[in-house]
Amino acid sequence: MKPKLNFIYLLIFVLLVITVSEWIGIQSIPVGSVRISLLPLVFAILITMILGLAIFRKGFMKKVYSKENVDFAGKYLIFIMLPLMARYGADIAPKIHEIMQVGWVFILQEIGNLGTVLLGLPVAIWIGLRREAIGATLGIGREGELAYISEKYTLDSDEGRGVLSLYIIGTLFGTLFFSIIAPLMSAAGFSIEALAMSSGVGSASMMTGASSALIAGAPERADTITAYASASQLLTSFLGTYTMVFLAVPLQRFMYKLLVRGRAK
């Protein structure tokens, strides 16, 4: 009965966090000529991270962060992401003809998925990571990488801890970074369409942060920004999976063996 009761506490806690985060809403902070958009998702992550600290894990919170609940959340996290795909499709449909005219550009940007392996893996090994680096540098640690690592190694492995760490860090700091960099590049003269396309890197939170910041600066083009960003996100989530499996994984395996040779594993 105890695990079942702890799960009920988890559901109550999740509903409370969602309610508080949505009540806070999207907060825009002006920094010079740029506005940084903080999304409810960012506040939800911050709340759950702070309340998960040992100092707060007492009584009700101890039951919420029980081992059973943590294991359950890690195991079924990927299923929560599936409805996002349907939402992307709905956003793309109204602009499908316009998007098809520049379709090859969406495909070209998939080459960027290899950047995390080429740049991130050597740095991760250099600072002392080993098997954790495999999960942390396979991609930007979003749904595709999370699913692959969880299926191949499980989320309770070193590789799983690596991808989960990057997932949380990306959700929190990646969203803030994208919220800042998108309007800065817009102010520098880059086209709205190009910036909207580049915001779809495979992360729903990063895409939302970038597109929301762009919409705040050009509200009259909200439909175009949303459609291009969603199309890029959907294509990245689809093609990015094949890029990861057939290109990133073999490349990472080769580089990992080369980099850890002669080092303690």
Short mmCIF file of C-alpha atoms in Angstrom, two decimals:
data_model
loop_
_atom_site.label_atom_id
_atom_site.label_comp_id
_atom_site.label_asym_id
_atom_site.label_seq_id
_atom_site.Cartn_x
_atom_site.Cartn_y
_atom_site.Cartn_z
CA MET A 1 0.00 0.00 0.00
CA LYS A 2 2.85 2.38 0.77
CA PRO A 3 4.17 2.74 -2.84
CA LYS A 4 0.60 3.36 -4.04
CA LEU A 5 0.09 6.03 -1.37
CA ASN A 6 3.39 7.70 -2.31
CA PHE A 7 2.25 7.78 -5.95
CA ILE A 8 -0.91 9.65 -4.91
CA TYR A 9 1.28 12.18 -3.08
CA LEU A 10 3.30 12.57 -6.30
CA LEU A 11 0.17 13.31 -8.36
CA ILE A 12 -1.00 15.91 -5.82
CA PHE A 13 2.45 17.52 -5.84
CA VAL A 14 2.58 17.61 -9.66
CA LEU A 15 -0.84 19.28 -9.84
CA LEU A 16 0.24 21.88 -7.28
CA VAL A 17 3.47 22.65 -9.15
CA ILE A 18 1.62 22.96 -12.48
CA THR A 19 -0.97 25.26 -10.91
CA VAL A 20 1.64 27.53 -9.34
CA SER A 21 3.78 27.61 -12.51
CA GLU A 22 0.81 28.44 -14.75
CA TRP A 23 -0.32 31.09 -12.26
CA ILE A 24 3.11 32.71 -12.53
CA GLY A 25 2.79 32.49 -16.32
CA ILE A 26 5.30 33.78 -18.88
CA GLN A 27 7.43 36.49 -17.34
CA SER A 28 9.36 38.83 -19.63
CA ILE A 29 12.41 40.57 -18.24
CA PRO A 30 13.72 43.55 -20.27
CA VAL A 31 17.50 43.60 -20.66
CA GLY A 32 18.36 46.65 -22.72
CA SER A 33 16.57 46.27 -26.06
CA VAL A 34 16.02 42.53 -25.51
CA ARG A 35 13.25 40.83 -23.55
CA ILE A 36 14.02 37.49 -21.87
CA SER A 37 10.97 35.24 -21.61
CA LEU A 38 10.79 32.91 -18.59
CA LEU A 39 8.25 30.15 -19.29
CA PRO A 40 6.08 28.29 -16.75
CA LEU A 41 8.20 25.20 -17.54
CA VAL A 42 11.27 26.98 -16.15
CA PHE A 43 9.45 27.83 -12.92
CA ALA A 44 8.21 24.23 -12.61
CA ILE A 45 11.78 22.92 -12.94
CA LEU A 46 13.08 25.43 -10.40
CA ILE A 47 10.35 24.60 -7.87
CA THR A 48 10.86 20.86 -8.10
CA MET A 49 14.66 21.19 -7.97
CA ILE A 50 14.57 23.39 -4.86
CA LEU A 51 12.00 21.27 -3.04
CA GLY A 52 14.02 18.17 -3.91
CA LEU A 53 16.95 19.37 -1.80
CA ALA A 54 17.64 17.32 1.33
CA ILE A 55 16.64 20.19 3.62
CA PHE A 56 13.06 20.09 2.27
CA ARG A 57 12.67 16.31 1.95
CA LYS A 58 10.72 15.82 5.15
CA GLY A 59 7.18 14.68 5.83
CA PHE A 60 5.04 15.12 2.72
CA MET A 61 8.01 15.98 0.48
CA LYS A 62 9.87 12.85 1.58
CA LYS A 63 6.93 10.78 0.35
CA VAL A 64 6.82 12.71 -2.93
CA TYR A 65 10.54 12.13 -3.59
CA SER A 66 10.46 8.48 -2.53
CA LYS A 67 12.62 6.01 -4.44
CA GLU A 68 9.49 4.41 -5.96
CA ASN A 69 8.30 7.74 -7.36
CA VAL A 70 11.74 8.71 -8.68
CA ASP A 71 12.10 5.34 -10.41
CA PHE A 72 8.59 5.64 -11.87
CA ALA A 73 9.25 9.15 -13.21
CA GLY A 74 12.52 8.10 -14.84
CA LYS A 75 10.98 5.02 -16.43
CA TYR A 76 7.89 6.65 -17.95
CA LEU A 77 9.16 10.16 -18.70
CA ILE A 78 9.39 9.45 -22.43
CA PHE A 79 5.64 8.72 -22.72
CA ILE A 80 4.79 12.19 -21.48
CA MET A 81 6.55 13.67 -24.53
CA LEU A 82 4.46 11.86 -27.16
CA PRO A 83 1.49 14.32 -27.26
CA LEU A 84 3.94 17.05 -28.29
CA MET A 85 4.28 15.44 -31.72
CA ALA A 86 0.55 15.86 -32.34
CA ARG A 87 0.75 19.52 -31.31
CA TYR A 88 3.63 20.16 -33.73
CA GLY A 89 1.59 18.71 -36.59
CA ALA A 90 -1.35 20.99 -35.79
CA ASP A 91 0.93 24.06 -35.81
CA ILE A 92 2.52 23.11 -39.14
CA ALA A 93 -0.64 22.41 -41.15
CA PRO A 94 -1.75 26.03 -41.84
CA LYS A 95 1.69 26.93 -43.30
CA ILE A 96 2.54 23.64 -44.99
CA HIS A 97 2.85 25.04 -48.57
CA GLU A 98 5.14 27.85 -47.45
CA ILE A 99 7.27 25.44 -45.43
CA MET A 100 7.66 22.97 -48.33
CA GLN A 101 9.29 25.68 -50.46
CA VAL A 102 12.31 25.76 -48.12
CA GLY A 103 12.21 22.10 -47.08
CA TRP A 104 15.84 21.36 -48.00
CA VAL A 105 17.04 23.91 -45.44
CA PHE A 106 15.30 21.99 -42.64
CA ILE A 107 17.15 18.83 -43.71
CA LEU A 108 20.53 20.58 -43.93
CA GLN A 109 20.41 21.70 -40.32
CA GLU A 110 20.42 18.06 -39.15
CA ILE A 111 24.20 18.05 -39.69
CA GLY A 112 24.38 20.14 -36.53
CA ASN A 113 23.32 17.11 -34.49
CA LEU A 114 26.87 15.78 -34.77
CA GLY A 115 28.29 18.88 -33.09
CA THR A 116 27.62 17.62 -29.56
CA VAL A 117 29.77 14.55 -30.22
CA LEU A 118 32.57 16.36 -32.05
CA LEU A 119 32.80 19.24 -29.57
CA GLY A 120 31.19 17.98 -26.36
CA LEU A 121 32.71 14.50 -25.99
CA PRO A 122 36.38 15.62 -25.87
CA VAL A 123 35.51 18.26 -23.26
CA ALA A 124 33.50 15.76 -21.18
CA ILE A 125 36.39 13.27 -21.18
CA TRP A 126 38.86 16.04 -20.38
CA ILE A 127 36.96 17.14 -17.26
CA GLY A 128 36.80 13.57 -15.96
CA LEU A 129 33.53 12.06 -17.18
CA ARG A 130 33.59 8.52 -18.52
CA ARG A 131 30.45 6.48 -19.26
CA GLU A 132 28.33 9.49 -18.23
CA ALA A 133 29.79 11.33 -21.22
CA ILE A 134 28.08 8.89 -23.60
CA GLY A 135 24.64 9.97 -22.40
CA ALA A 136 25.59 13.61 -21.99
CA THR A 137 27.09 14.19 -25.45
CA LEU A 138 25.07 11.94 -27.78
CA GLY A 139 22.85 14.93 -28.57
CA ILE A 140 21.34 17.84 -26.68
CA GLY A 141 19.79 15.38 -24.23
CA ARG A 142 16.19 15.66 -25.36
CA GLU A 143 13.45 13.11 -26.04
CA GLY A 144 15.24 11.15 -28.79
CA GLU A 145 18.49 10.77 -26.86
CA LEU A 146 16.54 10.05 -23.68
CA ALA A 147 14.64 7.24 -25.37
CA TYR A 148 17.75 5.72 -26.97
CA ILE A 149 19.85 5.79 -23.79
CA SER A 150 16.98 4.49 -21.62
CA GLU A 151 16.38 1.57 -23.99
CA LYS A 152 20.05 0.66 -24.47
CA TYR A 153 21.48 1.34 -20.99
CA THR A 154 18.45 2.19 -18.71
CA LEU A 155 18.20 5.52 -16.91
CA ASP A 156 19.73 4.02 -13.77
CA SER A 157 23.09 3.52 -15.51
CA ASP A 158 26.02 5.94 -15.79
CA GLU A 159 24.92 6.72 -19.35
CA GLY A 160 21.36 7.28 -18.11
CA ARG A 161 22.48 9.68 -15.42
CA GLY A 162 24.46 11.57 -18.05
CA VAL A 163 21.50 12.08 -20.37
CA LEU A 164 19.11 12.90 -17.51
CA SER A 165 21.51 15.51 -16.14
CA LEU A 166 21.75 17.13 -19.55
CA TYR A 167 17.97 16.95 -19.95
CA ILE A 168 17.41 18.95 -16.76
CA ILE A 169 20.23 21.40 -17.44
CA GLY A 170 18.99 21.92 -21.00
CA THR A 171 15.43 22.51 -19.88
CA LEU A 172 16.48 25.11 -17.35
CA PHE A 173 19.49 26.91 -18.83
CA GLY A 174 18.90 26.02 -22.49
CA THR A 175 15.51 27.70 -22.42
CA LEU A 176 17.01 30.84 -20.88
CA PHE A 177 19.85 30.85 -23.43
CA PHE A 178 17.48 30.50 -26.38
CA SER A 179 15.21 33.21 -24.96
CA ILE A 180 18.19 35.57 -24.98
CA ILE A 181 20.02 34.61 -28.17
CA ALA A 182 16.96 34.62 -30.48
CA PRO A 183 15.98 38.29 -29.99
CA LEU A 184 19.66 39.31 -30.01
CA MET A 185 20.14 37.73 -33.44
CA SER A 186 16.89 39.26 -34.64
CA ALA A 187 18.17 42.67 -33.59
CA ALA A 188 21.42 41.89 -35.46
CA GLY A 189 19.47 41.56 -38.72
CA PHE A 190 18.78 37.83 -39.12
CA SER A 191 15.42 37.03 -40.70
CA ILE A 192 12.51 35.90 -38.53
CA GLU A 193 12.03 32.77 -40.66
CA ALA A 194 15.68 31.70 -40.26
CA LEU A 195 15.61 32.22 -36.50
CA ALA A 196 12.30 30.40 -36.15
CA MET A 197 13.69 27.44 -38.11
CA SER A 198 16.90 27.36 -36.07
CA SER A 199 14.94 27.28 -32.79
CA GLY A 200 13.67 23.76 -33.54
CA VAL A 201 16.69 21.85 -32.26
CA GLY A 202 14.71 18.95 -30.80
CA SER A 203 13.83 20.56 -27.48
CA ALA A 204 10.26 21.66 -26.87
CA SER A 205 11.31 24.01 -24.06
CA MET A 206 14.16 25.60 -26.05
CA MET A 207 11.96 25.99 -29.12
CA THR A 208 9.21 27.58 -27.03
CA GLY A 209 11.68 29.91 -25.35
CA ALA A 210 13.13 31.08 -28.67
CA SER A 211 9.81 31.35 -30.53
CA SER A 212 8.12 33.14 -27.61
CA ALA A 213 10.93 35.68 -27.50
CA LEU A 214 10.67 36.20 -31.28
CA ILE A 215 6.89 36.59 -31.08
CA ALA A 216 7.30 39.16 -28.31
CA GLY A 217 9.41 41.24 -30.69
CA ALA A 218 7.25 40.66 -33.80
CA PRO A 219 3.70 39.79 -32.65
CA GLU A 220 2.28 40.43 -36.13
CA ARG A 221 4.28 37.42 -37.43
CA ALA A 222 3.31 35.03 -34.64
CA ASP A 223 1.72 32.46 -37.00
CA THR A 224 4.80 32.29 -39.25
CA ILE A 225 7.19 31.99 -36.31
CA THR A 226 5.15 29.24 -34.69
CA ALA A 227 4.74 27.28 -37.93
CA TYR A 228 8.43 27.42 -38.92
CA ALA A 229 9.62 26.60 -35.40
CA SER A 230 7.18 23.67 -35.09
CA ALA A 231 8.11 22.29 -38.53
CA SER A 232 11.79 22.46 -37.67
CA GLN A 233 11.15 20.84 -34.30
CA LEU A 234 9.12 18.01 -35.79
CA LEU A 235 11.65 17.33 -38.55
CA THR A 236 14.53 17.44 -36.10
CA SER A 237 12.76 14.99 -33.79
CA PHE A 238 12.15 12.65 -36.76
CA LEU A 239 15.33 12.91 -38.86
CA GLY A 240 17.45 13.58 -35.78
CA THR A 241 16.69 10.06 -34.57
CA TYR A 242 18.21 8.53 -37.72
CA THR A 243 21.14 10.96 -37.62
CA MET A 244 21.76 9.93 -34.03
CA VAL A 245 21.52 6.16 -34.60
CA PHE A 246 23.41 5.88 -37.89
CA LEU A 247 25.92 8.74 -37.60
CA ALA A 248 26.27 10.09 -34.05
CA VAL A 249 26.37 6.72 -32.23
CA PRO A 250 29.14 5.13 -34.40
CA LEU A 251 31.11 8.38 -34.35
CA GLN A 252 30.77 8.68 -30.59
CA ARG A 253 31.78 5.04 -30.04
CA PHE A 254 34.92 5.51 -32.15
CA MET A 255 35.87 8.81 -30.49
CA TYR A 256 35.18 7.48 -26.98
CA LYS A 257 37.51 4.49 -27.42
CA LEU A 258 40.15 6.78 -28.87
CA LEU A 259 39.87 9.41 -26.13
CA VAL A 260 39.79 7.05 -23.12
CA ARG A 261 42.68 4.92 -24.38
CA GLY A 262 45.34 4.94 -21.70
CA ARG A 263 42.98 6.59 -19.19
CA ALA A 264 41.17 5.01 -16.25
CA LYS A 265 37.69 3.86 -17.35
#
